[in-house]
Coordinates of C-alpha atoms and ligand atoms in Angstrom, one line a residue:
M92 CA 6.2 -20.0 -3.1
Q93 CA 3.6 -18.7 -0.8
A94 CA 4.7 -17.9 2.7
E95 CA 2.8 -19.4 5.6
K96 CA 4.1 -16.9 8.2
I97 CA 4.6 -13.2 8.1
S98 CA 8.1 -12.0 8.6
R99 CA 9.8 -8.6 8.3
D100 CA 11.7 -9.9 5.3
N101 CA 8.7 -11.2 3.4
I102 CA 6.8 -8.0 4.1
R103 CA 9.7 -6.1 2.5
T104 CA 9.7 -8.4 -0.5
F105 CA 6.0 -8.1 -0.8
V106 CA 6.0 -4.3 -0.7
M107 CA 8.7 -4.1 -3.4
K108 CA 6.7 -6.3 -5.7
F109 CA 3.5 -4.4 -5.0
Y110 CA 5.0 -1.0 -5.9
A111 CA 6.7 -2.4 -8.9
K112 CA 3.2 -3.2 -10.2
I113 CA 1.7 0.0 -9.0
I114 CA 4.2 2.1 -10.9
K115 CA 3.3 0.4 -14.2
D116 CA -0.5 0.6 -13.6
E117 CA -2.4 3.0 -15.8
T118 CA -5.0 3.9 -13.1
V119 CA -2.9 4.2 -10.0
G120 CA 0.6 4.6 -11.3
P121 CA 0.3 8.3 -12.4
F122 CA -0.5 9.4 -8.8
F123 CA 2.7 7.9 -7.5
I124 CA 4.8 9.1 -10.5
A125 CA 3.5 12.6 -10.0
K126 CA 4.6 12.6 -6.4
L127 CA 7.7 10.4 -6.4
G128 CA 8.9 10.1 -10.0
D129 CA 9.1 7.0 -12.2
D130 CA 12.4 5.6 -10.9
M131 CA 11.9 3.2 -8.0
Q132 CA 15.6 3.3 -7.3
S133 CA 15.6 7.0 -6.6
E134 CA 16.0 8.4 -3.1
R135 CA 12.4 9.7 -2.9
W136 CA 11.0 6.2 -3.8
Q137 CA 13.4 4.4 -1.5
T138 CA 12.2 6.7 1.4
H139 CA 8.6 6.0 0.5
L140 CA 9.2 2.2 0.3
E141 CA 10.9 2.3 3.7
I142 CA 7.9 4.1 5.2
I143 CA 5.5 1.6 3.7
V144 CA 7.5 -1.4 4.9
G145 CA 7.5 0.1 8.4
F146 CA 3.8 0.8 8.2
W147 CA 2.9 -2.8 7.4
I148 CA 5.3 -4.2 10.0
S149 CA 3.7 -1.9 12.6
L150 CA 0.2 -3.0 11.7
V151 CA 1.0 -6.7 11.7
F152 CA 3.4 -6.9 14.6
G153 CA 1.9 -4.0 16.6
N154 CA 5.2 -2.3 17.2
P155 CA 5.5 1.5 16.9
K156 CA 7.9 1.7 13.9
Y157 CA 5.5 3.7 11.8
R158 CA 4.9 7.2 13.1
G159 CA 3.6 8.9 10.1
R160 CA 0.4 10.6 9.3
L161 CA -1.5 8.2 7.2
F162 CA -4.3 10.2 5.8
L163 CA -2.8 13.6 5.2
P164 CA -0.6 12.8 2.1
H165 CA -3.6 11.3 0.4
T166 CA -5.5 14.6 0.5
K167 CA -2.8 16.2 -1.7
L168 CA -2.7 13.8 -4.6
G169 CA -5.4 15.3 -6.9
Q170 CA -8.6 13.5 -7.8
L171 CA -8.6 10.1 -6.2
K172 CA -11.7 8.2 -7.2
R173 CA -13.4 5.0 -6.1
E174 CA -11.9 3.4 -9.2
T175 CA -8.4 4.4 -8.1
F176 CA -8.9 2.7 -4.7
E177 CA -10.5 -0.3 -6.3
Q178 CA -7.5 -0.7 -8.6
W179 CA -5.0 -0.2 -5.7
L180 CA -6.8 -2.9 -3.7
K181 CA -6.9 -5.3 -6.7
L182 CA -3.2 -5.0 -7.2
F183 CA -2.6 -5.3 -3.5
G184 CA -4.7 -8.5 -3.3
E185 CA -3.0 -10.0 -6.4
T186 CA 0.4 -9.4 -5.0
L187 CA -0.6 -10.8 -1.6
D188 CA -2.0 -13.9 -3.1
E189 CA 1.3 -14.5 -4.9
A190 CA 3.3 -13.9 -1.7
Y191 CA 1.2 -15.6 1.1
I192 CA -1.1 -18.5 1.7
P193 CA -4.8 -17.3 1.7
E194 CA -5.2 -17.3 5.5
V195 CA -2.2 -14.9 5.8
S196 CA -3.1 -12.8 2.7
K197 CA -6.5 -12.2 4.3
I198 CA -5.0 -10.4 7.3
F199 CA -3.4 -7.7 5.1
K200 CA -6.5 -7.5 2.8
E201 CA -8.9 -6.8 5.7
R202 CA -6.7 -4.1 7.0
A203 CA -6.2 -2.5 3.6
E204 CA -9.9 -2.6 2.8
L205 CA -10.8 -0.9 6.1
I206 CA -8.2 1.8 5.6
A207 CA -9.2 2.4 2.0
S208 CA -12.9 2.7 2.9
N209 CA -11.9 5.2 5.7
F210 CA -9.9 7.2 3.2
M211 CA -12.8 7.2 0.7
R212 CA -15.2 8.4 3.4
N213 CA -12.8 11.1 4.6
L214 CA -12.2 12.2 1.1
G215 CA -15.9 12.4 0.4
I216 CA -15.9 9.7 -2.2
T217 CA -19.3 8.1 -2.4
L218 CA -20.8 5.3 -4.5
Ligands
HEM555 C1 -6.0 5.4 -4.4 C2 -5.1 4.7 -3.7 C3 -3.8 5.3 -3.2 C4 -2.9 6.1 -3.8 C5 -3.0 6.7 -5.3 C6 -1.9 6.4 -2.9 C7 -0.8 7.1 -3.1 C8 0.2 7.5 -2.2 C9 1.3 8.4 -2.4 C10 1.6 9.1 -3.8 C11 2.0 8.5 -1.3 C12 3.3 9.3 -1.0 C13 2.8 10.7 -0.5 C14 4.0 11.6 -0.2 O1 5.1 11.2 0.0 O2 3.7 12.8 0.0 C15 1.3 7.7 -0.3 C16 1.7 7.5 1.0 C17 1.3 6.5 1.8 N1 0.2 5.6 1.5 FE1 -1.0 5.7 -0.1 N2 -2.1 5.7 -1.7 C18 -3.3 5.0 -1.9 C19 -3.9 4.2 -1.0 C20 -3.4 3.8 0.2 C21 -3.9 2.8 1.1 C22 -5.2 2.0 0.9 C23 -3.0 2.6 2.1 C24 -3.0 1.8 3.4 C25 -3.7 0.6 3.4 C26 -1.9 3.6 1.9 C27 -0.8 3.8 2.7 C28 0.1 4.8 2.6 C29 1.1 5.1 3.6 C30 1.3 4.4 4.9 C31 1.8 6.2 3.1 C32 3.0 6.9 3.8 C33 2.4 8.1 4.5 C34 3.5 8.8 5.3 O3 4.3 9.5 4.7 O4 3.6 8.6 6.5 N3 -2.2 4.2 0.7 N4 0.2 7.1 -0.9

């Protein structure tokens, strides 16, 4: 069922589903596996997932739960390409559409697209 309202609980569920897809994906998965391993139950993954849940909660509710450095880790992942970001966004969008009604899904998508295009610009990825 698609949620009509954003809650901390449904953000958590959404994030877990998104990364379960990410880890299996041929294009994006290897970057995560290289950094965090292939077991989502591991401590390293659980730490990452908690950070990501906090990140989205902060963005959507505007509270200061996320205090990380967003861009820096992405400079240390090897060769990220436009295709890598496009695939990340595709999986993100698909998972959102399963989780939320379109009006809500759009809020997350717009944020993610903006951040992804900033990342690409900062990483020097051009068309
Ligand atoms: C090409 C697409 C992407 C890949 C392969 C990727 C991969 C990763 C990896 C492997 C980490 C863990 C780094 C570490 O623990 O050292 C990470 C952290 C993170 N990513 Fe991404 N990412 C991508 C795009 C994005 C986008 C578009 C967003 C936001 C909309 C995002 C948000 C984050 C956040 C919030 C963290 C946690 C940073 C921290 O430790 O504070 N990522 N990413």
